mmCIF file of C-alpha atoms in Angstrom:
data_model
loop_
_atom_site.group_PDB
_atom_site.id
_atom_site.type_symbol
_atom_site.label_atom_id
_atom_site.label_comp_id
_atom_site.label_asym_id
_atom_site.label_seq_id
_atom_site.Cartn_x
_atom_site.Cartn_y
_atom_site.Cartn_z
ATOM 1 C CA UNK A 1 -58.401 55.775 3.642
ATOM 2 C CA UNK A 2 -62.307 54.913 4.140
ATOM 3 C CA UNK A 3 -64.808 56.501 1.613
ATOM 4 C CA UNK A 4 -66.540 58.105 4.449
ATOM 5 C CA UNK A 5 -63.390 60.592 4.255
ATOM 6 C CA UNK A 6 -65.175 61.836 0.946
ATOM 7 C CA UNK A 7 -68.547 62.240 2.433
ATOM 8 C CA UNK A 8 -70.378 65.201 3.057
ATOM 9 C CA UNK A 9 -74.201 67.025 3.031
ATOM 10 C CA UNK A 10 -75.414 68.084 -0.662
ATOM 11 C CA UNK A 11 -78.946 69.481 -0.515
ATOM 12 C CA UNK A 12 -80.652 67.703 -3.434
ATOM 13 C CA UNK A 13 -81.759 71.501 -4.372
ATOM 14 C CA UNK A 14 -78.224 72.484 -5.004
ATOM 15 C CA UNK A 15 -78.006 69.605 -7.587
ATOM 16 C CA UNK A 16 -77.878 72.066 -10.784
ATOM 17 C CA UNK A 17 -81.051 70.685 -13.717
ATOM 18 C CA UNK A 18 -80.202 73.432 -16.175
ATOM 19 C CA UNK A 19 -77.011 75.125 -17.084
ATOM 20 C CA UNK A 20 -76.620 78.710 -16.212
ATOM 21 C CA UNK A 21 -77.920 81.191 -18.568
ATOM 22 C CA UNK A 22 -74.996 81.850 -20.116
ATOM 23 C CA UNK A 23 -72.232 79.877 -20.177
ATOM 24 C CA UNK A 24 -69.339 82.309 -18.487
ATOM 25 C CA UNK A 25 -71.961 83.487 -15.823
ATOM 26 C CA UNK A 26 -71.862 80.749 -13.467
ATOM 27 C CA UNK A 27 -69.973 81.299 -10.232
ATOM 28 C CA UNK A 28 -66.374 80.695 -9.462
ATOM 29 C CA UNK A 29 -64.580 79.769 -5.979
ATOM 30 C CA UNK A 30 -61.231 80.540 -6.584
ATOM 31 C CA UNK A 31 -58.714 78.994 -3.810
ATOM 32 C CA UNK A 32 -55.262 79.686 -3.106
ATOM 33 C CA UNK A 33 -53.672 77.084 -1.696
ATOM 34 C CA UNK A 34 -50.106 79.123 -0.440
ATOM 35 C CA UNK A 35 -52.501 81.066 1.726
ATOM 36 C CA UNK A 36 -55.831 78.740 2.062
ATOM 37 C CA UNK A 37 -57.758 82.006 0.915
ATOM 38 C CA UNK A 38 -60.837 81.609 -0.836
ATOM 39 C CA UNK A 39 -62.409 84.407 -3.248
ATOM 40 C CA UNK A 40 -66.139 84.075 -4.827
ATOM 41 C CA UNK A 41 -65.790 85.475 -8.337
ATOM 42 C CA UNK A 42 -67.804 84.354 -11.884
ATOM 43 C CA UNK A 43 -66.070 82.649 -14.408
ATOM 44 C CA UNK A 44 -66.014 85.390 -16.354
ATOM 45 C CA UNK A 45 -63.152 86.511 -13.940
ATOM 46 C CA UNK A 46 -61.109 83.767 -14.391
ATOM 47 C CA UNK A 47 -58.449 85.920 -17.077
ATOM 48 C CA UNK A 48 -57.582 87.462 -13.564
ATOM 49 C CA UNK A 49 -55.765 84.468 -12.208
ATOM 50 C CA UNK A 50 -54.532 83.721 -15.383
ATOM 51 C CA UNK A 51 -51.365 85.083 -17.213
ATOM 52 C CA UNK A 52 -49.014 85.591 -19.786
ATOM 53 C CA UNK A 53 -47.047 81.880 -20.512
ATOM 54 C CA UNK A 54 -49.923 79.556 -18.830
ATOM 55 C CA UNK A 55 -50.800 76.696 -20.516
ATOM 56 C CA UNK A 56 -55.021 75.418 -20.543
ATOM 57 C CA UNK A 57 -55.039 71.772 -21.325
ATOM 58 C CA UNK A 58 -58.512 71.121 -22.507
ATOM 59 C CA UNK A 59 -60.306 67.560 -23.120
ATOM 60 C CA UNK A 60 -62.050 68.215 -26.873
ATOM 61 C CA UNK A 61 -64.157 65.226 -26.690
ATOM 62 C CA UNK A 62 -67.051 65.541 -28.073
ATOM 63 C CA UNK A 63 -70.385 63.287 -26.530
ATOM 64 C CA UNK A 64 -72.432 61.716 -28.533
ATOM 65 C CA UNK A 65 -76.109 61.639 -28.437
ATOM 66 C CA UNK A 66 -75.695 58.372 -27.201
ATOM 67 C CA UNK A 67 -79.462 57.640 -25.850
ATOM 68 C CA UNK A 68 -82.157 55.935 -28.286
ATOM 69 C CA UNK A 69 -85.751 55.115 -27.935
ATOM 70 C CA UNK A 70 -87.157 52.443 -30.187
ATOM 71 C CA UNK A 71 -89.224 49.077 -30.258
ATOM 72 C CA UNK A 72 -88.551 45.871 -30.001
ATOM 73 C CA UNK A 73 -89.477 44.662 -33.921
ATOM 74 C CA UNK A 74 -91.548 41.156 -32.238
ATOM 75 C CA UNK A 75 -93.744 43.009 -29.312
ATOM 76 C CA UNK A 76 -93.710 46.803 -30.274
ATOM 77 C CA UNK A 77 -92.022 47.045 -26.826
ATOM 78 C CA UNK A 78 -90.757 50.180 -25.973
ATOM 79 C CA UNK A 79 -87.154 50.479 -25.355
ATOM 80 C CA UNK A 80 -83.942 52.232 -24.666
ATOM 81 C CA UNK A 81 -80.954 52.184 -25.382
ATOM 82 C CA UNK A 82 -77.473 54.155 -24.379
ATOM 83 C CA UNK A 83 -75.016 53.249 -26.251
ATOM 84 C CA UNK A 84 -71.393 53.490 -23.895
ATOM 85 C CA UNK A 85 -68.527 52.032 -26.472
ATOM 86 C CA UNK A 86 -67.932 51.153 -30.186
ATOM 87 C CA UNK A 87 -66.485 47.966 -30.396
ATOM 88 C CA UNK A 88 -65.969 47.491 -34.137
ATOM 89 C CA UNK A 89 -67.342 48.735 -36.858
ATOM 90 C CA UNK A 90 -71.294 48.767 -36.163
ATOM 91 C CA UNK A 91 -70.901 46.625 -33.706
ATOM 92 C CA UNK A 92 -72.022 49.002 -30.013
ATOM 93 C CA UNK A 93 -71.589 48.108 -26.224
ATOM 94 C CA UNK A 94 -74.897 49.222 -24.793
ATOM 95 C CA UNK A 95 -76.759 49.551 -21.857
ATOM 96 C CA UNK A 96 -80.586 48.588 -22.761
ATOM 97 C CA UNK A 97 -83.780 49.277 -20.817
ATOM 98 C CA UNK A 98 -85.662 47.160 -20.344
ATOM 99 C CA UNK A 99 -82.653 44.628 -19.857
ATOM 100 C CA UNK A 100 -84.413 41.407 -19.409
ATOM 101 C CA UNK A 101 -86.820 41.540 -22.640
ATOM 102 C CA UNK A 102 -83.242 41.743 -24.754
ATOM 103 C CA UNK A 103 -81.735 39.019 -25.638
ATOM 104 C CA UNK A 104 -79.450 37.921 -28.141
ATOM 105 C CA UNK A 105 -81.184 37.504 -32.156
ATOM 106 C CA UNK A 106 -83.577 40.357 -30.415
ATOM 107 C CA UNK A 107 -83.834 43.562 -33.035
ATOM 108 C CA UNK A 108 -85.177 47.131 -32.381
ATOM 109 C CA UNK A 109 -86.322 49.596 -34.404
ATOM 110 C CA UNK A 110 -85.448 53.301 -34.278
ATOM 111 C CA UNK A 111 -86.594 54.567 -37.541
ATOM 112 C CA UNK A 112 -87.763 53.110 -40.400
ATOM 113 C CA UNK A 113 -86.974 56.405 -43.260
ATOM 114 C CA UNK A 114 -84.594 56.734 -42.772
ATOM 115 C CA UNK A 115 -83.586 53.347 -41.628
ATOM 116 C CA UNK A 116 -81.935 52.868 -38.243
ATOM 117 C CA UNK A 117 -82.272 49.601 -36.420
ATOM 118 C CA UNK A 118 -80.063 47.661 -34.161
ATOM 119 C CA UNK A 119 -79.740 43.531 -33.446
ATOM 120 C CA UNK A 120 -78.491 42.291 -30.201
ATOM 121 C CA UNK A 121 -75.853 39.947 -30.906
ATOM 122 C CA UNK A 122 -74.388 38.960 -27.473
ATOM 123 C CA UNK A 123 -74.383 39.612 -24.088
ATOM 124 C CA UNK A 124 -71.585 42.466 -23.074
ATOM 125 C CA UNK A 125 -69.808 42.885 -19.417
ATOM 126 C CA UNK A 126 -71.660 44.529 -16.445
ATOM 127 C CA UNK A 127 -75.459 44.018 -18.134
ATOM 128 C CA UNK A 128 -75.203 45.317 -21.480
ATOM 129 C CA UNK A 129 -75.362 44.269 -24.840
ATOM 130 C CA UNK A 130 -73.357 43.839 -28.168
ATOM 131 C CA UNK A 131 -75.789 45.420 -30.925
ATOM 132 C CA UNK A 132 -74.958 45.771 -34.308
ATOM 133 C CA UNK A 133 -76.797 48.733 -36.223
ATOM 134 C CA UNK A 134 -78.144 48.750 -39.514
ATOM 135 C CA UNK A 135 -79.006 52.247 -40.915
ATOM 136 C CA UNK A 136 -79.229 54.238 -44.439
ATOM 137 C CA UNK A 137 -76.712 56.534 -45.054
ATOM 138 C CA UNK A 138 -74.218 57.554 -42.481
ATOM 139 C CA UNK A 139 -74.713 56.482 -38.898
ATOM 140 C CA UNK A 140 -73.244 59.057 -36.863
ATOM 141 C CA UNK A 141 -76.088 61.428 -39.177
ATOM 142 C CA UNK A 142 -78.528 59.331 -37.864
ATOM 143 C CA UNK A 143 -77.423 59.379 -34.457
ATOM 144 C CA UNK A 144 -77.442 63.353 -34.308
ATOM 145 C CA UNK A 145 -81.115 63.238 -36.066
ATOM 146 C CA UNK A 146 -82.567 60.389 -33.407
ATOM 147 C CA UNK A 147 -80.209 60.250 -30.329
ATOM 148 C CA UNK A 148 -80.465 62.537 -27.351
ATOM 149 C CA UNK A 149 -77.708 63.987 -25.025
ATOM 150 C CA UNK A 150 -76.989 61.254 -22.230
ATOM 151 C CA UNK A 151 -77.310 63.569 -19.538
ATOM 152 C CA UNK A 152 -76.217 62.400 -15.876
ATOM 153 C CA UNK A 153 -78.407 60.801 -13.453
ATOM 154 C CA UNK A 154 -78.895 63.055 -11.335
ATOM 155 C CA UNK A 155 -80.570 65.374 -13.732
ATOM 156 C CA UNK A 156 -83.796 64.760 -13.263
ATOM 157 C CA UNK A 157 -85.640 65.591 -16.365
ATOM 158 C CA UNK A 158 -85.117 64.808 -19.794
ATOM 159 C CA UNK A 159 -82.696 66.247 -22.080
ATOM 160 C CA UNK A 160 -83.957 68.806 -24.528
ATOM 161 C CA UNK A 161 -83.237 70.610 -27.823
ATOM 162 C CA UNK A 162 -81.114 73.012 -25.790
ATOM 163 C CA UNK A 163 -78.572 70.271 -24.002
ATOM 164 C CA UNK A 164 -77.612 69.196 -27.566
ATOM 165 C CA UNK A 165 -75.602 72.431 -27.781
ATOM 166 C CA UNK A 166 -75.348 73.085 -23.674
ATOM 167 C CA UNK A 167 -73.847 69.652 -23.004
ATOM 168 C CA UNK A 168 -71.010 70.207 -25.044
ATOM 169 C CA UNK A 169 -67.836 72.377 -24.875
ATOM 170 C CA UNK A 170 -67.319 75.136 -27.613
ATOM 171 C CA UNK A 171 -64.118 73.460 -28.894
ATOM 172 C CA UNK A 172 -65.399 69.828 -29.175
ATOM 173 C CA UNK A 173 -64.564 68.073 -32.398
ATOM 174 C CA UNK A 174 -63.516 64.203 -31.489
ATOM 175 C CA UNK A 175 -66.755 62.268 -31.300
ATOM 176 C CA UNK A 176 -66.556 59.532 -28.789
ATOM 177 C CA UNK A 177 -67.847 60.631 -24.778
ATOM 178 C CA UNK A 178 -71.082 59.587 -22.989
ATOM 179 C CA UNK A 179 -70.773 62.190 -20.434
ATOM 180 C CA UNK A 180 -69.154 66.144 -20.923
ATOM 181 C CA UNK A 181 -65.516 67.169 -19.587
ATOM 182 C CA UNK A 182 -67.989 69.613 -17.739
ATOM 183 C CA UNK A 183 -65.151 71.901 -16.557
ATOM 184 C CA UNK A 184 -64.712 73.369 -20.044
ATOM 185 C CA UNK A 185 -68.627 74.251 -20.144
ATOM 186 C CA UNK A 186 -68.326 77.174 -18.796
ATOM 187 C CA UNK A 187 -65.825 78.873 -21.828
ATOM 188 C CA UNK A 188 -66.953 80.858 -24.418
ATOM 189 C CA UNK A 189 -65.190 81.294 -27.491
ATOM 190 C CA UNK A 190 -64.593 84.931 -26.811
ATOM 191 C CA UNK A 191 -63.132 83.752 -23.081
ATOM 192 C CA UNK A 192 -61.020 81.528 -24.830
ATOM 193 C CA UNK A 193 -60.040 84.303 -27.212
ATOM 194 C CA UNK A 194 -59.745 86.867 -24.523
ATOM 195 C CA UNK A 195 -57.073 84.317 -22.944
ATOM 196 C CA UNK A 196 -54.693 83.665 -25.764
ATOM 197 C CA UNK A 197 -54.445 87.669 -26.451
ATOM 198 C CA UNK A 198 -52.818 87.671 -23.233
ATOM 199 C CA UNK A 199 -51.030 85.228 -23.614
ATOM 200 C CA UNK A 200 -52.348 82.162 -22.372
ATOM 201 C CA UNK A 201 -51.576 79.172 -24.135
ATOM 202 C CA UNK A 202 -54.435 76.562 -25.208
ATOM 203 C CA UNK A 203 -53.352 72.814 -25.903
ATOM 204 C CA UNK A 204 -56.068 70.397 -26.466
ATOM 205 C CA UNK A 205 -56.349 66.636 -25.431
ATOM 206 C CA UNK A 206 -58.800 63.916 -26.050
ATOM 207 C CA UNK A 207 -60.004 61.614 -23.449
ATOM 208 C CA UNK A 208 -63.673 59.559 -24.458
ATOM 209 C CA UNK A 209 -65.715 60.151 -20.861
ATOM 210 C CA UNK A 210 -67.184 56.580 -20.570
ATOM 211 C CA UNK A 211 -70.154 55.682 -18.663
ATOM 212 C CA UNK A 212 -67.961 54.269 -15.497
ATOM 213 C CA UNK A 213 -67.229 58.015 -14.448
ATOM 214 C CA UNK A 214 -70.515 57.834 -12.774
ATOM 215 C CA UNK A 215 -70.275 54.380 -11.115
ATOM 216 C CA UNK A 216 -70.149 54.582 -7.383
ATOM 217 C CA UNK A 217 -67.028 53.052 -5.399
ATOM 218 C CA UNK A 218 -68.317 50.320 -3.601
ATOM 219 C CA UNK A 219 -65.012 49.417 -1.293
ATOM 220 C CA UNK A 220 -64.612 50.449 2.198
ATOM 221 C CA UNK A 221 -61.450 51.118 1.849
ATOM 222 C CA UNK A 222 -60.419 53.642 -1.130
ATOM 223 C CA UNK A 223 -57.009 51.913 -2.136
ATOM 224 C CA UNK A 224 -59.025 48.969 -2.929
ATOM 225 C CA UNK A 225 -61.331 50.471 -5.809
ATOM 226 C CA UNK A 226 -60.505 49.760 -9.225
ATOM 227 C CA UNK A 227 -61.347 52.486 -11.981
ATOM 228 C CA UNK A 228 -63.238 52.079 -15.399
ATOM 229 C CA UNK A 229 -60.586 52.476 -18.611
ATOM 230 C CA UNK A 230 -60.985 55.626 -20.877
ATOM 231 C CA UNK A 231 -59.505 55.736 -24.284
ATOM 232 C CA UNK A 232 -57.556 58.968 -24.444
ATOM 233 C CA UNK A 233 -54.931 60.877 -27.193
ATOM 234 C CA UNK A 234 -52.506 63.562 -27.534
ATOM 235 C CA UNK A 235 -51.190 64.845 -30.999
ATOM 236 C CA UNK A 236 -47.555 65.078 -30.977
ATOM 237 C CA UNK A 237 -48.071 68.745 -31.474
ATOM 238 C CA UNK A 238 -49.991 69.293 -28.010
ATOM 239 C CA UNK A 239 -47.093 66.969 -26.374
ATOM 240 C CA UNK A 240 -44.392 69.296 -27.547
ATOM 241 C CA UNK A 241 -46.196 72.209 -25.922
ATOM 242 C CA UNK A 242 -47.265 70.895 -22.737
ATOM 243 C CA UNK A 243 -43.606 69.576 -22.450
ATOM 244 C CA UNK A 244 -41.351 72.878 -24.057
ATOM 245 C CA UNK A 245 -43.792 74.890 -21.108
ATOM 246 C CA UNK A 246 -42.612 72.087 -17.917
ATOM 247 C CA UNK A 247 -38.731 72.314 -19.126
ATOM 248 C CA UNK A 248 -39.808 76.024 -19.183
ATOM 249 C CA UNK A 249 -40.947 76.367 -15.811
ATOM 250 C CA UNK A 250 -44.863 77.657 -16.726
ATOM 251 C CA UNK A 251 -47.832 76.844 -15.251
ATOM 252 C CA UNK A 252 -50.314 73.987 -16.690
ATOM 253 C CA UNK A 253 -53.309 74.442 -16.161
ATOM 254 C CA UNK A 254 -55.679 71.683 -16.546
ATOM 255 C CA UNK A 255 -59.255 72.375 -17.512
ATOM 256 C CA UNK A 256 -61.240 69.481 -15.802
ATOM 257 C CA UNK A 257 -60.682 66.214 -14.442
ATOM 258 C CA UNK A 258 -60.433 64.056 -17.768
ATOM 259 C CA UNK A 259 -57.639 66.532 -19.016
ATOM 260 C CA UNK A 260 -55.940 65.834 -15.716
ATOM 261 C CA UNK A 261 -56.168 62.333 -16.027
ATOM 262 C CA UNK A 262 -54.920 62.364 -19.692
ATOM 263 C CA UNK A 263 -51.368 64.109 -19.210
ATOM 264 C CA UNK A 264 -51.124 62.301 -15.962
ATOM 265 C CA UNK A 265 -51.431 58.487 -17.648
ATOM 266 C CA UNK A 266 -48.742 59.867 -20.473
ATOM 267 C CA UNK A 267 -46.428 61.345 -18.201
ATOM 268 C CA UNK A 268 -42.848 59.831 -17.904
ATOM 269 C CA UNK A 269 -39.417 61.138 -16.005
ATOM 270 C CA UNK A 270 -37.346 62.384 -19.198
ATOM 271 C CA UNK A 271 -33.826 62.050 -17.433
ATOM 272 C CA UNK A 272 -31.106 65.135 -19.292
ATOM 273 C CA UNK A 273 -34.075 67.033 -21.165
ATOM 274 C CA UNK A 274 -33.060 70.264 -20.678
ATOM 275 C CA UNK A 275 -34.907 74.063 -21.368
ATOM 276 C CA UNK A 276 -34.086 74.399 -25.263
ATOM 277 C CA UNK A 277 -34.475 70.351 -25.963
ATOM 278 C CA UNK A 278 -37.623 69.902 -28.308
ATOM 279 C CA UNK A 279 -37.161 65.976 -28.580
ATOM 280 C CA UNK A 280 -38.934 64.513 -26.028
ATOM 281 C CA UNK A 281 -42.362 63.842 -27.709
ATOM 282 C CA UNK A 282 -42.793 60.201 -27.872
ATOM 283 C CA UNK A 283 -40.685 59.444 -24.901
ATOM 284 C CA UNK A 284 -37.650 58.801 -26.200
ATOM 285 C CA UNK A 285 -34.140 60.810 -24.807
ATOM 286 C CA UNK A 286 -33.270 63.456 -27.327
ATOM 287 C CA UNK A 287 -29.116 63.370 -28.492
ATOM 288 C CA UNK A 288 -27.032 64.406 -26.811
ATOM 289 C CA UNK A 289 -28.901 63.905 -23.049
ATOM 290 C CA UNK A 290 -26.919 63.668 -20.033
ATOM 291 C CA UNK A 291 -28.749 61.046 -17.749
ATOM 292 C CA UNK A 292 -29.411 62.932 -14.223
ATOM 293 C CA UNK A 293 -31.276 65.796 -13.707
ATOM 294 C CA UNK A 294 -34.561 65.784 -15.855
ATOM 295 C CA UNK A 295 -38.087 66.870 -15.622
ATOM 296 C CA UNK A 296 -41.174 65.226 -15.816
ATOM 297 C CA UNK A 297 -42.965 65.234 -19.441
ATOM 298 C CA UNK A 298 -45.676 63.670 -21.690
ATOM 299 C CA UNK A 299 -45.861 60.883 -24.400
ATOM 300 C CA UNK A 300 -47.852 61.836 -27.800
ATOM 301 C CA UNK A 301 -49.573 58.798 -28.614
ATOM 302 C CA UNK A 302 -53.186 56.890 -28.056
ATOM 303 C CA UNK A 303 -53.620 54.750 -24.959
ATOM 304 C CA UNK A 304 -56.371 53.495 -21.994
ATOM 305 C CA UNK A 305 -56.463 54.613 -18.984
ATOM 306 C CA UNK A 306 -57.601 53.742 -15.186
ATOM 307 C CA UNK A 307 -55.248 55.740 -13.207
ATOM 308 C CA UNK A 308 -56.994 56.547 -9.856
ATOM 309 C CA UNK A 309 -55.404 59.460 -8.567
ATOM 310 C CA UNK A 310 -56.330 60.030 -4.506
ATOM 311 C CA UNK A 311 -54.309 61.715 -1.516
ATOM 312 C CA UNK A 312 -50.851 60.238 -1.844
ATOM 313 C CA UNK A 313 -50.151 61.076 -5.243
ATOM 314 C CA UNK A 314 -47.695 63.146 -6.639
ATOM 315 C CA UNK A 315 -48.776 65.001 -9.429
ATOM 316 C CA UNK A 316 -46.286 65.146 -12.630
ATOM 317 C CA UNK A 317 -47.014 67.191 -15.210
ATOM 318 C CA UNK A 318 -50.725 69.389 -13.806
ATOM 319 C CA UNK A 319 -50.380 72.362 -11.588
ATOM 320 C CA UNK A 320 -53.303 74.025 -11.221
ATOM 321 C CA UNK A 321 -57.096 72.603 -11.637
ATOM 322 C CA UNK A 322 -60.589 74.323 -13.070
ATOM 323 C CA UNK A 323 -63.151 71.654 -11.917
ATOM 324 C CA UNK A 324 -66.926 71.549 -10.809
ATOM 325 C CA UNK A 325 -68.444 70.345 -7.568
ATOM 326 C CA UNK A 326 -68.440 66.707 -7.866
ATOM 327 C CA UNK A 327 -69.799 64.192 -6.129
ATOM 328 C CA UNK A 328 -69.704 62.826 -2.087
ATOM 329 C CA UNK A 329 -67.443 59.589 -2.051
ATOM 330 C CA UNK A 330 -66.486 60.463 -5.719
ATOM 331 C CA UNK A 331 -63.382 59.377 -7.378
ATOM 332 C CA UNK A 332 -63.024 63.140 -9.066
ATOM 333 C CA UNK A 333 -63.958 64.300 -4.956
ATOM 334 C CA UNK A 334 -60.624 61.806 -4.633
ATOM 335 C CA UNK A 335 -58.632 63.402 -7.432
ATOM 336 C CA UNK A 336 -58.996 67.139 -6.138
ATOM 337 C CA UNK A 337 -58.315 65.848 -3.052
ATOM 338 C CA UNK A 338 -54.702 64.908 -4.161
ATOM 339 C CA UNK A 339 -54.402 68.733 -5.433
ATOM 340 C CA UNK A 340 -55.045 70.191 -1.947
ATOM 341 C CA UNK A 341 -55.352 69.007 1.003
ATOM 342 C CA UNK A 342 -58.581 66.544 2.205
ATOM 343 C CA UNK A 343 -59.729 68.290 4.919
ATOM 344 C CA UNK A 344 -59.261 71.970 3.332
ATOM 345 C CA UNK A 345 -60.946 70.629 0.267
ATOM 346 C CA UNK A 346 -64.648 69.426 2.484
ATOM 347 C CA UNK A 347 -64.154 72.409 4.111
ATOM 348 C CA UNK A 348 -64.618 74.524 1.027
ATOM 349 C CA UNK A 349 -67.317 71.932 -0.256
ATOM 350 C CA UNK A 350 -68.713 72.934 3.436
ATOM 351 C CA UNK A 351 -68.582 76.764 2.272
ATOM 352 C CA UNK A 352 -69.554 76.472 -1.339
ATOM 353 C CA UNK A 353 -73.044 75.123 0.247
ATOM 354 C CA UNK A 354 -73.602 77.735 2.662
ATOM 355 C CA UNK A 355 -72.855 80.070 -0.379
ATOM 356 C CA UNK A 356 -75.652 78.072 -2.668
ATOM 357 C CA UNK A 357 -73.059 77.229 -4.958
ATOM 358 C CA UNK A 358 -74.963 74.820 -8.382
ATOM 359 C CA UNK A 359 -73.172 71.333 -8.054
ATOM 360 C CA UNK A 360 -72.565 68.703 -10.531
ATOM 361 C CA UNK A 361 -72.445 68.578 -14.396
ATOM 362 C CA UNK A 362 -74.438 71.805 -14.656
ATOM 363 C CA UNK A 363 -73.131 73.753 -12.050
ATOM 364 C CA UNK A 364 -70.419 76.082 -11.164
ATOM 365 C CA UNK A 365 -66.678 75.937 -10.879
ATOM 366 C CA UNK A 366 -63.837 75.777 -9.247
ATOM 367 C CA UNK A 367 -60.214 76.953 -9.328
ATOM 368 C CA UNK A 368 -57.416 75.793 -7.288
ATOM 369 C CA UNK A 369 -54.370 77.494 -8.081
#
């Protein structure tokens, strides 16, 4: 496959700034894949299409106000930072701007009451830097007070007051993303609670969204890309639901491409687990299993991932997808892709434009059921 297979025509004015109004108000294409229909609905809808024994698996990452602005302690030079990983301790993989006038025994200051400064210690991979951060009282406090919400490139502005809440799902609580599981923008907390009252089951995931999600594939030829690693998690508690509802038969859901990702990387062919079996959590073949027929299911656990899902693969353990608009020549463009069918899927893209559908981080959603 070539990455021009995963082009197609975005007007830059379709490229969503702000988020809707409210959260649940942005648009919805719904598509059916038995019968290629298409429906335009708000997500508000979405309790329609769902029902009674469903299971949403959502990413509850939460991102960090990962972007600082401070000065270089020897010039006053202004400077920026973003940090993308903790490596140990206080020790921070960021990117810097600007990169040249940082080098290693180099220290910036943030704030001096309360204290928050940061000394480049080493060069990191792919341009960045290894800083380590001094800072009164407790960092992640200062972070919130001093950091702003690393908001994608293409947004065009800087973030605000408002993106601090905006750019984060309702159910976040694991601290560790540089970009938003966007697909679970859009739910409220009454959506969410609308959903389980009829029935809908809600199992939660963590996968850290790491700067790579917006680096460009660069090969011609998609089989020859390699994908950025994620550190991801699932309690043994959300395992034993996800798999009791695939020995079950019922529907997973997954809410957003990271979610997707993060079953998919755990999941593992659990030969004799049968409806009624409640072992298989860590991957291990409950008593008393007959080797043979199975079904596929997920480890609990903590791992890193770079699966790179694209036409050709078989999905194991996701059925049905709420995503946003993503990016031409995307990986996630890739992923859906391996949900439906190529073609079908730019075709839709084709419609959602004529329809002035909001793309990207901001913008609407989609279902494919």
């Amino acid at each position: 496959m070539k990455i021009s297979d995963f082009d197609y025509h975005l007007p830059e004015e379709l490229i969503a700034q702000k988020p809707a109004d409210k959260r649940d108000c942005s648009r919805l294409l719904v598509v059916h894949r038995d019968t290629g229909a298409v429906e335009h609905r708000h997500f508000f809808d979405i309790l329609d299409y769902l029902k009674e024994g469903d299971c949403l698996v959502l990413n509850d990452s939460k991102v960090l106000p990962a972007r600082l602005y401070g000065e270089k302690e020897k010039t006053g030079a202004k400077v920026e930072f973003l940090l993308t990983r903790r490596v140990n301790g206080d020790i921070w993989e960021t990117m810097v701007k600007p990169g040249k006038r940082l080098k290693p025994g180099d220290s910036v200051m943030f704030s001096r009451s309360p204290l928050l400064r940061a000394e480049i210690k080493d060069f990191g991979p792919g341009g960045t830097r290894l800083a380590e951060f001094q800072y009164d009282g407790v960092f992640m406090e200062r972070l919130e007070e001093l950091g702003s919400m690393p908001l994608p490139p293409y947004i065009e502005r800087a973030s605000d007051i408002d993106d601090k809440e905006r750019y984060q799902t309702v159910y976040c609580k694991d601290e560790g993303s540089v970009a938003a599981p966007t697909a679970g923008l859009h739910f409220t907390e009454e959506l969410l609670e609308e959903a389980e009252k009829k029935g809908v089951e809600l199992i939660y995931v963590t996968l850290h969204v790491g700067i790579g999600t917006f680096r460009p594939v660069k090969c011609e030829n998609v089989e020859e890309h390699t994908m950025h690693f994620e550190e991801y998690s699932i309690s043994d508690e959300s395992a034993r639901a996800i798999n009791k509802a695939k020995r079950e038969g019922r529907r997973i859901i997954s809410v957003g491409t990271t979610s997707t990702r993060t079953v998919e990387s755990a999941a593992y062919f659990a030969e004799g687990v049968q409806a009624g079996s409640v072992d298989a959590v860590k991957g291990q073949m409950p008593d008393g299993a007959v080797a043979g027929d199975g079904c596929w299911q997920v480890r609990s656990g903590e791992g890193s991932t770079g699966i790179f899902i694209y036409p050709g693969y078989e999905f194991k353990i996701v059925d049905s997808l709420i995503t946003n608009f993503h990016l031409p020549k995307s990986t996630l463009l890739m992923l859906i892709s391996a949900l439906y069918d190529r073609e079908k899927i730019l075709e839709i893209y084709e419609e959602a434009v004529r329809e002035r559908y909001r793309f990207f981080s901001y913008g609407d959603a989609m279902l494919i059921l």
